Amino acid sequence: MTATGSQRPQETDELAVPDFADALNAFMSRSEGPGMLQLLTPEGTLVLPPDRTPGYDPELLRSFYRDMVVSRGFDAEATALQRQGELGLWPPLAGQEAAQVGSAHALRRDDYVFPSYREHAVAWCRGVDPVDIVKLYRGVTNGGWDPKETNFHLYTLVVGSHALHATGYAMGLAKKGSDAAAIAYFGDGATSEGDVAEAFTFAAVHDASVVFFCQNNQWAISEPVQRQLRGPLYRRADGFGFPGVQVDGNDVLAVHAVTRAALEHVRAGNGPFFIEAFTYRMGAHTTSDDPTRYRRPADVEHWRARDPIARLRTHLTDAGLAGPEFFDEVEEQARELAYRVRREARNMPNPHRLAVFDHVYAEGHAQVEEEREQFEEYHRSFADGETE
């Protein structure tokens, strides 16, 4: 799917068949898939007529666009804050907005999301305040938000481990008789981790109502997909006995339709489902990475022409579903959010030094208290006696 040197990432054939539902059913029945599912081409043209395009609704399309633009604006501001020394680290989102917004809009409020560390657009769609995300990367909190309020778990920096958490949660839902689902987001590199393989096994054996959502952005930091596996990534699900599908991850319409179908599949007690959203990370893996050392500018430009926001804007404009006033309003909302994030990030108070010992255990622990006292004594040994 990706290549180094003089080659460009190779995309699988995009699907242009009369019946999207039949093609999706082929994937779900684990028969040979017809190619990568797509509803909106990079040029902003519908593959099928509007009345045969799943989820085609003008208001919903405008919501998709708004959330993608606002999320990208937040991401750009957070990247700038890190470059200016206000954040310790930042994993950029740019290029993956359609994969995240399309899937997030398919979820119910009682579904539970297990993100990795780049799901800023999913967090936005679930109602997490972006300022709370910035708190984590500024180092003033170990989490930043209450997962119970939005059913959006805390970020997971350990690659792939949360796939097991999602599976366990889904198994718990079944024991409670709930038809809610869990969804775990991760990248292509995580599929090479043992934790993900274990999650696939447990989910399949127990028919867990979990959707594994892989954003294949072509790079596990600097490692291309072609060095991680042979053949299409979505076919990994076959070996564990459940269906998988490959969808154009820059097509928000197709991602939304596929995720809705996958959620219906798992809610019906059919076991897990795997989605490979074929997309591209336009920026660095994190702000500590230099992608120019392993990617060609021509490849980035190739994918820039497939920008998820640009293609939806083109369609909205050409179809007469949105005009300059709408686009200006969305841009203003993105600017206002970026300004608020910058203002609040720079005014965040530093946490108390001793707060690191809080909440280590649910109840008091003698050894932790001893270490707290030693740490406090160490800071009192300085001339100013500061412990803040």
PDB file of C-alpha atoms in Angstrom, residues 6-131:
ATOM      1  CA  SER A   6      10.786   6.645  -5.936  1.00  0.00           C
ATOM      2  CA  GLN A   7       7.496   4.785  -5.612  1.00  0.00           C
ATOM      3  CA  ARG A   8       4.169   6.318  -4.626  1.00  0.00           C
ATOM      4  CA  PRO A   9       1.808   4.664  -2.106  1.00  0.00           C
ATOM      5  CA  GLN A  10      -0.263   2.151  -4.046  1.00  0.00           C
ATOM      6  CA  GLU A  11      -3.977   2.428  -3.411  1.00  0.00           C
ATOM      7  CA  THR A  12      -6.219  -0.539  -3.975  1.00  0.00           C
ATOM      8  CA  ASP A  13      -8.908  -0.203  -6.627  1.00  0.00           C
ATOM      9  CA  GLU A  14     -11.708   2.094  -5.551  1.00  0.00           C
ATOM     10  CA  LEU A  15     -15.190   0.662  -5.707  1.00  0.00           C
ATOM     11  CA  ALA A  16     -17.485   1.970  -8.427  1.00  0.00           C
ATOM     12  CA  VAL A  17     -20.274  -0.595  -8.577  1.00  0.00           C
ATOM     13  CA  PRO A  18     -24.045  -0.013  -8.835  1.00  0.00           C
ATOM     14  CA  ASP A  19     -24.944  -1.331  -5.402  1.00  0.00           C
ATOM     15  CA  PHE A  20     -22.904  -0.188  -2.411  1.00  0.00           C
ATOM     16  CA  ALA A  21     -24.938  -2.389  -0.042  1.00  0.00           C
ATOM     17  CA  ASP A  22     -24.185  -5.556  -2.017  1.00  0.00           C
ATOM     18  CA  ALA A  23     -20.491  -4.729  -2.028  1.00  0.00           C
ATOM     19  CA  LEU A  24     -20.480  -4.127   1.719  1.00  0.00           C
ATOM     20  CA  ASN A  25     -22.339  -7.394   2.299  1.00  0.00           C
ATOM     21  CA  ALA A  26     -19.641  -9.190   0.346  1.00  0.00           C
ATOM     22  CA  PHE A  27     -17.080  -7.973   2.860  1.00  0.00           C
ATOM     23  CA  MET A  28     -19.312  -8.869   5.798  1.00  0.00           C
ATOM     24  CA  SER A  29     -19.795 -12.399   4.530  1.00  0.00           C
ATOM     25  CA  ARG A  30     -15.994 -12.669   4.194  1.00  0.00           C
ATOM     26  CA  SER A  31     -16.256 -13.341   0.486  1.00  0.00           C
ATOM     27  CA  GLU A  32     -13.712 -11.751  -1.815  1.00  0.00           C
ATOM     28  CA  GLY A  33     -14.167  -7.991  -1.544  1.00  0.00           C
ATOM     29  CA  PRO A  34     -14.530  -5.942  -4.732  1.00  0.00           C
ATOM     30  CA  GLY A  35     -12.037  -3.251  -3.714  1.00  0.00           C
ATOM     31  CA  MET A  36     -11.900  -0.188  -1.519  1.00  0.00           C
ATOM     32  CA  LEU A  37     -15.370   1.151  -0.739  1.00  0.00           C
ATOM     33  CA  GLN A  38     -15.970   4.726  -1.822  1.00  0.00           C
ATOM     34  CA  LEU A  39     -18.993   6.998  -2.161  1.00  0.00           C
ATOM     35  CA  LEU A  40     -17.373  10.378  -2.822  1.00  0.00           C
ATOM     36  CA  THR A  41     -14.437  10.619  -5.224  1.00  0.00           C
ATOM     37  CA  PRO A  42     -11.415  12.886  -4.633  1.00  0.00           C
ATOM     38  CA  GLU A  43     -12.975  15.259  -7.180  1.00  0.00           C
ATOM     39  CA  GLY A  44     -16.075  15.595  -4.971  1.00  0.00           C
ATOM     40  CA  THR A  45     -18.351  13.527  -7.218  1.00  0.00           C
ATOM     41  CA  LEU A  46     -20.828  10.984  -5.890  1.00  0.00           C
ATOM     42  CA  VAL A  47     -20.254   7.414  -7.073  1.00  0.00           C
ATOM     43  CA  LEU A  48     -24.006   6.720  -6.801  1.00  0.00           C
ATOM     44  CA  PRO A  49     -27.040   8.999  -7.169  1.00  0.00           C
ATOM     45  CA  PRO A  50     -27.965  10.847  -3.940  1.00  0.00           C
ATOM     46  CA  ASP A  51     -31.049   8.682  -3.337  1.00  0.00           C
ATOM     47  CA  ARG A  52     -28.882   5.548  -3.410  1.00  0.00           C
ATOM     48  CA  THR A  53     -26.024   6.954  -1.337  1.00  0.00           C
ATOM     49  CA  PRO A  54     -26.249   5.680   2.262  1.00  0.00           C
ATOM     50  CA  GLY A  55     -26.628   8.479   4.792  1.00  0.00           C
ATOM     51  CA  TYR A  56     -26.860  11.197   2.165  1.00  0.00           C
ATOM     52  CA  ASP A  57     -28.462  14.114   3.970  1.00  0.00           C
ATOM     53  CA  PRO A  58     -27.566  17.792   3.359  1.00  0.00           C
ATOM     54  CA  GLU A  59     -27.656  18.718   7.045  1.00  0.00           C
ATOM     55  CA  LEU A  60     -25.507  15.743   7.973  1.00  0.00           C
ATOM     56  CA  LEU A  61     -23.004  16.611   5.233  1.00  0.00           C
ATOM     57  CA  ARG A  62     -22.743  20.149   6.560  1.00  0.00           C
ATOM     58  CA  SER A  63     -22.166  18.742  10.065  1.00  0.00           C
ATOM     59  CA  PHE A  64     -19.399  16.520   8.701  1.00  0.00           C
ATOM     60  CA  TYR A  65     -17.756  19.518   7.077  1.00  0.00           C
ATOM     61  CA  ARG A  66     -18.041  21.705  10.165  1.00  0.00           C
ATOM     62  CA  ASP A  67     -16.529  19.094  12.455  1.00  0.00           C
ATOM     63  CA  MET A  68     -13.669  18.350  10.074  1.00  0.00           C
ATOM     64  CA  VAL A  69     -12.741  22.019   9.639  1.00  0.00           C
ATOM     65  CA  VAL A  70     -12.992  22.822  13.347  1.00  0.00           C
ATOM     66  CA  SER A  71     -10.919  19.757  14.233  1.00  0.00           C
ATOM     67  CA  ARG A  72      -8.229  20.693  11.716  1.00  0.00           C
ATOM     68  CA  GLY A  73      -8.128  24.240  13.061  1.00  0.00           C
ATOM     69  CA  PHE A  74      -7.692  22.953  16.607  1.00  0.00           C
ATOM     70  CA  ASP A  75      -5.001  20.544  15.467  1.00  0.00           C
ATOM     71  CA  ALA A  76      -3.074  23.305  13.671  1.00  0.00           C
ATOM     72  CA  GLU A  77      -3.229  25.536  16.739  1.00  0.00           C
ATOM     73  CA  ALA A  78      -2.039  22.763  19.052  1.00  0.00           C
ATOM     74  CA  THR A  79       0.849  22.026  16.682  1.00  0.00           C
ATOM     75  CA  ALA A  80       1.821  25.705  16.750  1.00  0.00           C
ATOM     76  CA  LEU A  81       1.611  25.757  20.551  1.00  0.00           C
ATOM     77  CA  GLN A  82       4.021  22.842  20.755  1.00  0.00           C
ATOM     78  CA  ARG A  83       6.458  24.501  18.364  1.00  0.00           C
ATOM     79  CA  GLN A  84       6.371  27.583  20.589  1.00  0.00           C
ATOM     80  CA  GLY A  85       7.195  25.586  23.716  1.00  0.00           C
ATOM     81  CA  GLU A  86       3.713  25.620  25.230  1.00  0.00           C
ATOM     82  CA  LEU A  87       3.140  21.850  24.867  1.00  0.00           C
ATOM     83  CA  GLY A  88       5.571  19.042  25.450  1.00  0.00           C
ATOM     84  CA  LEU A  89       4.399  16.988  22.467  1.00  0.00           C
ATOM     85  CA  TRP A  90       1.592  16.861  19.916  1.00  0.00           C
ATOM     86  CA  PRO A  91       0.446  14.097  17.500  1.00  0.00           C
ATOM     87  CA  PRO A  92      -0.998  15.912  14.446  1.00  0.00           C
ATOM     88  CA  LEU A  93      -4.323  14.851  12.988  1.00  0.00           C
ATOM     89  CA  ALA A  94      -4.237  16.557   9.574  1.00  0.00           C
ATOM     90  CA  GLY A  95      -5.420  14.300   6.742  1.00  0.00           C
ATOM     91  CA  GLN A  96      -7.396  11.874   8.890  1.00  0.00           C
ATOM     92  CA  GLU A  97     -10.421  14.054   9.639  1.00  0.00           C
ATOM     93  CA  ALA A  98     -12.875  12.130   7.443  1.00  0.00           C
ATOM     94  CA  ALA A  99     -11.979   8.789   9.014  1.00  0.00           C
ATOM     95  CA  GLN A 100     -12.587  10.156  12.480  1.00  0.00           C
ATOM     96  CA  VAL A 101     -15.597  12.415  11.903  1.00  0.00           C
ATOM     97  CA  GLY A 102     -17.418   9.937   9.672  1.00  0.00           C
ATOM     98  CA  SER A 103     -17.042   7.101  12.165  1.00  0.00           C
ATOM     99  CA  ALA A 104     -17.796   9.243  15.217  1.00  0.00           C
ATOM    100  CA  HIS A 105     -21.114  10.379  13.741  1.00  0.00           C
ATOM    101  CA  ALA A 106     -22.150   6.740  13.348  1.00  0.00           C
ATOM    102  CA  LEU A 107     -21.906   6.109  17.094  1.00  0.00           C
ATOM    103  CA  ARG A 108     -24.711   6.243  19.630  1.00  0.00           C
ATOM    104  CA  ARG A 109     -24.242   8.160  22.864  1.00  0.00           C
ATOM    105  CA  ASP A 110     -24.184   4.916  24.865  1.00  0.00           C
ATOM    106  CA  ASP A 111     -21.425   3.430  22.707  1.00  0.00           C
ATOM    107  CA  TYR A 112     -17.975   3.632  24.280  1.00  0.00           C
ATOM    108  CA  VAL A 113     -14.868   4.902  22.494  1.00  0.00           C
ATOM    109  CA  PHE A 114     -11.347   3.695  23.217  1.00  0.00           C
ATOM    110  CA  PRO A 115      -8.952   6.088  21.435  1.00  0.00           C
ATOM    111  CA  SER A 116      -5.218   5.918  20.971  1.00  0.00           C
ATOM    112  CA  TYR A 117      -3.581   9.373  21.088  1.00  0.00           C
ATOM    113  CA  ARG A 118      -4.503  11.067  17.793  1.00  0.00           C
ATOM    114  CA  GLU A 119      -8.318  10.916  17.888  1.00  0.00           C
ATOM    115  CA  HIS A 120      -8.823  14.649  18.392  1.00  0.00           C
ATOM    116  CA  ALA A 121     -11.709  14.840  15.903  1.00  0.00           C
ATOM    117  CA  VAL A 122     -13.490  11.879  17.522  1.00  0.00           C
ATOM    118  CA  ALA A 123     -13.052  13.564  20.891  1.00  0.00           C
ATOM    119  CA  TRP A 124     -14.565  16.762  19.484  1.00  0.00           C
ATOM    120  CA  CYS A 125     -17.571  14.879  18.096  1.00  0.00           C
ATOM    121  CA  ARG A 126     -18.102  13.139  21.443  1.00  0.00           C
ATOM    122  CA  GLY A 127     -18.164  16.445  23.337  1.00  0.00           C
ATOM    123  CA  VAL A 128     -14.687  16.454  24.892  1.00  0.00           C
ATOM    124  CA  ASP A 129     -13.406  20.008  25.366  1.00  0.00           C
ATOM    125  CA  PRO A 130     -10.243  20.426  23.238  1.00  0.00           C
ATOM    126  CA  VAL A 131      -8.698  22.401  26.089  1.00  0.00           C
TER     127      VAL A 131
END
